[in-house]
XYZ file of C-alpha atoms in Angstrom:
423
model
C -20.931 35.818 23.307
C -18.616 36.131 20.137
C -20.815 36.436 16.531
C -19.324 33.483 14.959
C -21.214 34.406 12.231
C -19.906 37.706 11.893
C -16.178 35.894 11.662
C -17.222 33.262 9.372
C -18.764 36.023 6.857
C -15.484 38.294 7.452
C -13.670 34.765 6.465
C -15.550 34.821 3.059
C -17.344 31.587 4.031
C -20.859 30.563 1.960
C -23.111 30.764 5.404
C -26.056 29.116 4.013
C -24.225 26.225 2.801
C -22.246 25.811 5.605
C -24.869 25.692 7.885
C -25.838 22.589 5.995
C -22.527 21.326 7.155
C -22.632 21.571 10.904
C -26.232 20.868 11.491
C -25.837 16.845 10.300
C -22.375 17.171 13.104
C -24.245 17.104 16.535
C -26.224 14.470 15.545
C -23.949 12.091 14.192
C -21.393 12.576 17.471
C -24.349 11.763 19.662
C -24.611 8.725 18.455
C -20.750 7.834 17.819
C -19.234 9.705 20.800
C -21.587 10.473 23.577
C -23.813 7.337 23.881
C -20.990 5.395 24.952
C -21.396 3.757 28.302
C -18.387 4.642 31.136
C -16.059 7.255 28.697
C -13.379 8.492 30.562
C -14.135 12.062 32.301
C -11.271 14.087 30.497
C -12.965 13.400 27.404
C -14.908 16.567 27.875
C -12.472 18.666 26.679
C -12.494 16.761 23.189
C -15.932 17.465 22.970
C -15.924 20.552 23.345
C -13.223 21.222 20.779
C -15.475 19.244 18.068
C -18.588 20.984 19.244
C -16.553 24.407 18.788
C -14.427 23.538 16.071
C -15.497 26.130 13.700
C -15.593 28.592 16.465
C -13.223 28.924 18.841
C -9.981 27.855 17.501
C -10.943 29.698 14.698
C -11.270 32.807 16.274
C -7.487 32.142 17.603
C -6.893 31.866 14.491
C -7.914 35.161 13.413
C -6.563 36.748 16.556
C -3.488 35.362 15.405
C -3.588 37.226 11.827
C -4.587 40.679 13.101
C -1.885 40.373 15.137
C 0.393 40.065 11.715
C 1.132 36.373 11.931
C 0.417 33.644 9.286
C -1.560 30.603 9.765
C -0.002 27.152 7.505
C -2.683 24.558 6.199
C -0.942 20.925 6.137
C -2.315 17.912 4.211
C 0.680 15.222 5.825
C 2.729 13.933 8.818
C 5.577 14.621 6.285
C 5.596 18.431 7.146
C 7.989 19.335 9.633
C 5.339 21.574 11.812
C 8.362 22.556 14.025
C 9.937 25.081 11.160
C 6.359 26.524 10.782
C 6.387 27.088 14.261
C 9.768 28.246 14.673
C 8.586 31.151 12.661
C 6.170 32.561 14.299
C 2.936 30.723 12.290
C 0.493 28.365 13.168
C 0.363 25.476 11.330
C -3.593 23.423 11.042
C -4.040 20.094 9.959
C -6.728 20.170 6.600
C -7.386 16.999 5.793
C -11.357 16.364 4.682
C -13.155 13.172 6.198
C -16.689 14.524 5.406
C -18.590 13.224 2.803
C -20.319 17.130 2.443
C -17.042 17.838 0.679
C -16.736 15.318 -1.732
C -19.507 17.017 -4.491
C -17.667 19.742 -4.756
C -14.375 18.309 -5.066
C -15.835 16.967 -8.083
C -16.453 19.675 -9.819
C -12.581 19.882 -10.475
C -11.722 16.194 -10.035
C -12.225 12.655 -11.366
C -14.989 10.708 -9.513
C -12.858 7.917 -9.263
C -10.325 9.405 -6.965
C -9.498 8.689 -3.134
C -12.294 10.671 -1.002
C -9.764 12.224 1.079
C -8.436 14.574 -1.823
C -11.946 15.343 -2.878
C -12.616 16.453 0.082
C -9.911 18.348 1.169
C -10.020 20.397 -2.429
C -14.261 20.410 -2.140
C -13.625 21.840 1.478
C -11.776 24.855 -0.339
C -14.286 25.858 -3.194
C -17.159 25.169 -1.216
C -16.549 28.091 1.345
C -17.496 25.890 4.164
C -14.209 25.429 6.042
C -13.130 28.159 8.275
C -9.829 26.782 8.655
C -9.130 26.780 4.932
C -10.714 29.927 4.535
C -7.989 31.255 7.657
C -4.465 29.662 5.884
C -2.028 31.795 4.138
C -0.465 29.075 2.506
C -1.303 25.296 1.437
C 1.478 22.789 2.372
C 1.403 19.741 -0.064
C 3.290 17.309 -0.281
C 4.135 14.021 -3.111
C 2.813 11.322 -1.100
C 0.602 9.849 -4.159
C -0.006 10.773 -7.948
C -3.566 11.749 -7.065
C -2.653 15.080 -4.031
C 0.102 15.547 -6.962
C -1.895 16.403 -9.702
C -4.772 18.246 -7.017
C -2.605 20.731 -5.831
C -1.995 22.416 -9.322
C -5.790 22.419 -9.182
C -5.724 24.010 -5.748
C -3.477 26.273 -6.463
C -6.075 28.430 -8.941
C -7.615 28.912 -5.449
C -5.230 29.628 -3.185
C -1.124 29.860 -2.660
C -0.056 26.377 -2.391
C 3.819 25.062 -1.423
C 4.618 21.863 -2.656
C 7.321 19.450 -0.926
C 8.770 16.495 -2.968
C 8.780 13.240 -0.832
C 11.453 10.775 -1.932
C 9.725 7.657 -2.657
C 12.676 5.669 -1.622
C 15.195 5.577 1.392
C 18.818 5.258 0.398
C 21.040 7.526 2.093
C 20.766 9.754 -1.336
C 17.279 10.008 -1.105
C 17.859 11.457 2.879
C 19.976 13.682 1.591
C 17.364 15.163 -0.784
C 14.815 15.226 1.404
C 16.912 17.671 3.543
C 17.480 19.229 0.994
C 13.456 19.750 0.473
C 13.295 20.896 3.831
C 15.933 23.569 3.741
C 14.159 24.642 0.578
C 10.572 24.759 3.087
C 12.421 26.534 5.182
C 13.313 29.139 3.587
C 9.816 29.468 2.046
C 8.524 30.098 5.198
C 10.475 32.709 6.289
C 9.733 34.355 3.116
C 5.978 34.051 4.327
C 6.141 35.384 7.498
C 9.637 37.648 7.430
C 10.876 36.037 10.152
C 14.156 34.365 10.262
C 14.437 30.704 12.085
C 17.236 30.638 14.831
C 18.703 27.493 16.262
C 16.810 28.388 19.021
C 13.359 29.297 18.331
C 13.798 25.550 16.349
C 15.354 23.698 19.081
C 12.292 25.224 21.271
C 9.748 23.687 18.695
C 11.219 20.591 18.476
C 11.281 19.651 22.614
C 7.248 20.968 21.818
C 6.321 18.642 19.664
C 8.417 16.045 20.804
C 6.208 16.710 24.322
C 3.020 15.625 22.176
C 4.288 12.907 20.371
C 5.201 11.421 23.943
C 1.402 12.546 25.284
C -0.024 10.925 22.649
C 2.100 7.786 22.781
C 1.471 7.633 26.542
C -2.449 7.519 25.938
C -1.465 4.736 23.167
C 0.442 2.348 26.079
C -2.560 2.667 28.564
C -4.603 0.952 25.686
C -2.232 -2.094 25.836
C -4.511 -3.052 28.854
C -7.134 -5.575 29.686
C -10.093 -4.304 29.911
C -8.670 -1.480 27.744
C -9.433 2.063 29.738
C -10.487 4.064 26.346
C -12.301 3.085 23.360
C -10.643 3.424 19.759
C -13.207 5.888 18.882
C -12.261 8.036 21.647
C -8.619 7.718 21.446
C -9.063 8.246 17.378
C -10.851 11.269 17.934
C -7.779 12.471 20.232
C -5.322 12.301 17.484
C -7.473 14.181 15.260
C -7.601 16.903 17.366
C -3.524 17.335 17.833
C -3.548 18.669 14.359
C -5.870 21.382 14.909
C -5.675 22.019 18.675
C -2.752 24.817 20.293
C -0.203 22.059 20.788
C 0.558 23.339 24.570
C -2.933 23.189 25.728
C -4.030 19.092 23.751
C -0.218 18.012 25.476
C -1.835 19.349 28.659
C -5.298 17.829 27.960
C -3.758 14.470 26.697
C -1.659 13.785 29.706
C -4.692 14.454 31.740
C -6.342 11.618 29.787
C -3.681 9.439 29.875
C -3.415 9.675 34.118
C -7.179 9.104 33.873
C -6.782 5.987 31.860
C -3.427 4.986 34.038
C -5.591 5.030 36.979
C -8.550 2.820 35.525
C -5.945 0.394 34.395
C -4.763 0.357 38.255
C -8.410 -0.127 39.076
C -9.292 -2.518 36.788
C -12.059 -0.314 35.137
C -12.176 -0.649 31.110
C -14.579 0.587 28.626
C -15.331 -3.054 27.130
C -15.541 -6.084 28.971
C -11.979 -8.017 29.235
C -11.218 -10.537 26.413
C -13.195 -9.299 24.319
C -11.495 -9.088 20.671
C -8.544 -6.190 20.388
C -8.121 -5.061 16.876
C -5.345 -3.486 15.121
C -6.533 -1.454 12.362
C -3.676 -0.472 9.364
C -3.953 1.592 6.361
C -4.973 5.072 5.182
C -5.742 7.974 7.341
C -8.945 8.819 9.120
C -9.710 12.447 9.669
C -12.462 14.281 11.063
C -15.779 12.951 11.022
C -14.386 10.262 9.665
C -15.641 7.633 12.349
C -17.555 5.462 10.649
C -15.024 2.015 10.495
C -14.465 2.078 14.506
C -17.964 2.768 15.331
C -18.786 -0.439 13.242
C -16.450 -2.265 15.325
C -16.929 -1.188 18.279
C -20.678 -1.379 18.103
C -19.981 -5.370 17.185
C -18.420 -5.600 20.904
C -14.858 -5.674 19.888
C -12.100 -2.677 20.834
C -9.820 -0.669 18.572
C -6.568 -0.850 20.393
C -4.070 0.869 17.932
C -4.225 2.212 14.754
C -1.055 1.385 12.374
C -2.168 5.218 10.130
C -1.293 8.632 9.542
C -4.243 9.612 12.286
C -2.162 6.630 14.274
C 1.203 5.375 15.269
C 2.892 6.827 12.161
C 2.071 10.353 13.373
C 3.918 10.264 17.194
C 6.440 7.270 16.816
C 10.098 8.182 16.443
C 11.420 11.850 18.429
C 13.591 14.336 16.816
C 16.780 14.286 18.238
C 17.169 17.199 20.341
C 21.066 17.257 20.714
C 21.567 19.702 17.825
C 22.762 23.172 18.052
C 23.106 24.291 14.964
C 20.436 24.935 12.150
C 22.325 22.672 10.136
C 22.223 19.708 12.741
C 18.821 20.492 13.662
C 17.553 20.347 9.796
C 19.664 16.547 9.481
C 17.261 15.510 13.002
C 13.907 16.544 11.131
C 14.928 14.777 8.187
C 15.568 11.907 9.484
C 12.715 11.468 11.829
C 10.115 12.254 8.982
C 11.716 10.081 7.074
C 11.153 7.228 9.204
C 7.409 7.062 7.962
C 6.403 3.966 6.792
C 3.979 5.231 4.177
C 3.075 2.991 0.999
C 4.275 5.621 -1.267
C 8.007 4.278 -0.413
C 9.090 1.285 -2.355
C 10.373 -0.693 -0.810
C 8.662 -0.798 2.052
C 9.464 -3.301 5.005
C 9.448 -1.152 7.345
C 5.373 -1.226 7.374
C 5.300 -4.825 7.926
C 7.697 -5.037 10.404
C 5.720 -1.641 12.565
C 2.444 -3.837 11.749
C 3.771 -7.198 13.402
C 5.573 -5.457 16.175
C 2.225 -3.741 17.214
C 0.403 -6.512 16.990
C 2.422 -8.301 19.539
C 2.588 -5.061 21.658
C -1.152 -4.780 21.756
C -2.165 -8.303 22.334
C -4.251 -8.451 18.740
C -6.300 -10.731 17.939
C -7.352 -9.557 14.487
C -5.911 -7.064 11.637
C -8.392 -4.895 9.456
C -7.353 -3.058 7.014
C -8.569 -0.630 6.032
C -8.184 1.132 2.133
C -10.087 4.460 1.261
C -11.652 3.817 -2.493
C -8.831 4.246 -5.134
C -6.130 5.031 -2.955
C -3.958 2.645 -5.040
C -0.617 2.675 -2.885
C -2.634 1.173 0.159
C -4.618 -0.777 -1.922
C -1.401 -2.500 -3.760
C 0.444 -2.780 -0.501
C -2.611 -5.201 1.081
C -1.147 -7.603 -0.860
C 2.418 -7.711 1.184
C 0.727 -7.035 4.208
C -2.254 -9.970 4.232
C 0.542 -12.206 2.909
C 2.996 -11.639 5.526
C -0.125 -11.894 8.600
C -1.526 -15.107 7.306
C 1.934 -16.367 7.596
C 2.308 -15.630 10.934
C -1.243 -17.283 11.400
C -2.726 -13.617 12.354
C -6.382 -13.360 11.006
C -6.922 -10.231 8.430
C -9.468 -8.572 6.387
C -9.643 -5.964 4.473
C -12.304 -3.102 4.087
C -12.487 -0.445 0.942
C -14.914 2.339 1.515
C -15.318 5.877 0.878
C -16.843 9.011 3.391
C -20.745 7.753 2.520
C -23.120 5.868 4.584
C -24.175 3.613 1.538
C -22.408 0.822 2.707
C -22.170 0.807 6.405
C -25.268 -2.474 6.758
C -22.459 -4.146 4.500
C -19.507 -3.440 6.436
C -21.342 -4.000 9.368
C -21.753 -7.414 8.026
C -18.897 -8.096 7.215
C -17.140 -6.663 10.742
C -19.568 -8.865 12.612
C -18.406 -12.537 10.710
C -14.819 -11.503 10.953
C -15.063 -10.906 14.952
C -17.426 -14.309 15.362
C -14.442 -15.980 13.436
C -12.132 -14.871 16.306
C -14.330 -15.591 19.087
């Protein structure tokens, strides 16, 4: 049996602390994961990647750097994963969703700021993240004033690349962002000393295209009724793609998506039919952040899509695949990523109009949004976005929470008299 301990100390990781950290985990996914009645079979896999996810992918990880190759943290669906890969690194998703994280974050950073970036910077001065503790380089990103300002903070603890984000999209604002990315580019070859070719990128791109469709596939079967997989479930799936080997969760994925194909052929769901299909829009939710969907799922009502970064937003749109050169290749990323409809682009239409087309797609009955504390883009966008559903006559509420368990009888509350309003 590997000494995961061994690797963790190697990895310069605060044991005792982090310890702290993954005993509270098995517990908590008891209760939110495994406790649900009639999950599909292929879900095993998933649980074993979150009951080993300090352990085995990290030791792949590792592997991966004795071996002489680099390993890329990312903070955003904005980073084009393909050039990382294309040069021989790994690239990790780092996101925090644990409220363990947040104290520390705090040592560096306002209270009042969005949970996410406490986290994410708390995960990295804590010691208790192995996958922090395994990058070679941070990949940030300008997606709001707050990850702006924390990465100069990051960066006294650890090499951090920056990519500006237009915050518009007029054709001039394309052509900087490809500009940004031939700028990433290059930065990464620097890192790792190898050079991208037109093919190594073109190979990259059909990959991750290949997961975007997986994931997407998993995301039609839940147009059904009964739906085959909870939210929860199919939540937790998307977290993993940004951690997981991307060949072996496209394998796993399609697996679960046949499984779920064939329950919707035999009429087996995971929650009685009609009950009430939500859509739920807003910020990301990364690992262990469960807490809204268990809430609503626990009040008899099923997640059906999720209008977020750890959502739609991350597989819609391909890269075009047609381009030969690195030049035409470079124009295809930038114009997929840009396709994003995050709130830090102003205008933004383009949210309302993915938001109403999914609710029709999915057969919704309600809209909750859903606004990490002081994330001020999201939270200013509500505005548009409850406007637009109540004219359309589509019921919405919104929730504002952070990673802590202080509020969840509240929510709950509040969950439960939204779905009796649509029953």
């Amino acid at each position: 049996m590997t000494d995961y301990r061994k690797l963790w100390s190697d990895l310069g990781m605060d044991l005792e602390k982090h310890d702290r950290l993954t005993s509270a985990l098995p517990l908590i996914y008891e209760e939110v994961y495994l406790q649900q009645p009639g999950r599909p079979q292929a879900m095993e896999y998933f649980d074993l990647v979150v009951a080993e996810i300090h352990s085995l992918r990290i030791a792949e990880l590792v592997e991966h750097r004795r071996r002489g190759g680099k390993v890329c943290g990312v903070f955003c669906v904005f980073v084009p994963v393909e050039i990382i890969r294309a040069a021989g690194a790994i690239a990790v998703g780092l996101c925090g969703g644990s409220q363990f994280w947040v104290p520390d974050g705090e040592r560096v950073l306002p209270r009042n700021l969005c949970p996410l970036i406490k986290a994410s910077v708390g995960a990295r001065l804590s010691g208790t993240c192995p996958y922090f503790q395994s990058c070679d380089l941070l990949i940030g990103e300008t997606t709001c004033d707050g990850k702006k300002k924390a990465w100069e903070v990051l960066g006294e603890y650890a090499p951090v690349y920056v990519m500006d984000l237009p915050q518009m999209k007029r054709p001039r604002d394309l052509a900087a962002w490809r500009g940004e990315i031939e700028l990433f580019l290059a930065r990464i070859e620097e890192l790792t000393g190898c050079r991208v070719t037109p093919g190594r990128l073109a190979e990259e791109i059909r990959l991750q295209n290949r997961l975007r469709q997986a994931l997407e596939r998993l995301y039609q079967t839940r147009k059904a009724d009964p739906v085959p997989i909870s939210g929860k479930d199919a939540l937790l799936v998307t977290q993993v793609s940004f951690y997981d080997d991307p060949r072996r969760f496209i394998d796993k994925t399609e697996a679960l998506a046949a499984e779920a194909e064939a329950r919707i052929a035999s009429g087996q769901g995971v929650f009685p039919s009609g009950a009430p299909r939500i859509l739920v829009t807003g910020t990301p939710m990364a690992i262990p952040n469960w807490k809204l969907h268990h809430i609503i799922e626990t009040a008899g009502a099923a997640v059906v899509c999720e209008e977020t970064c750890t959502g739609t937003r991350f597989f819609e749109h391909q890269v075009d695949e047609t381009g030969r050169t690195l030049e035409e290749q470079l124009q295809a990323l930038a114009e997929r990523y840009l396709k994003i409809n995050c709130s830090c682009f102003t205008p933004n239409p383009g949210r309302l109009e993915d938001i109403f087309r999914l609710v029709e797609a999915y057969r919704v009955d309600g809209v909750i949004y859903y606004n990490l504390q002081f994330c001020h883009g999201y939270a200013v966008e509500y505005y548009a976005v409850e406007k637009a559903l109540k004219a359309r006559g589509i019921p919405v509420m919104k929730v504002e929470t952070d990673y802590s368990e202080e509020d969840t009888g509240q929510l709950r509350t509040r969950v439960e008299a939204f779905l009796e309003m649509l029953r």
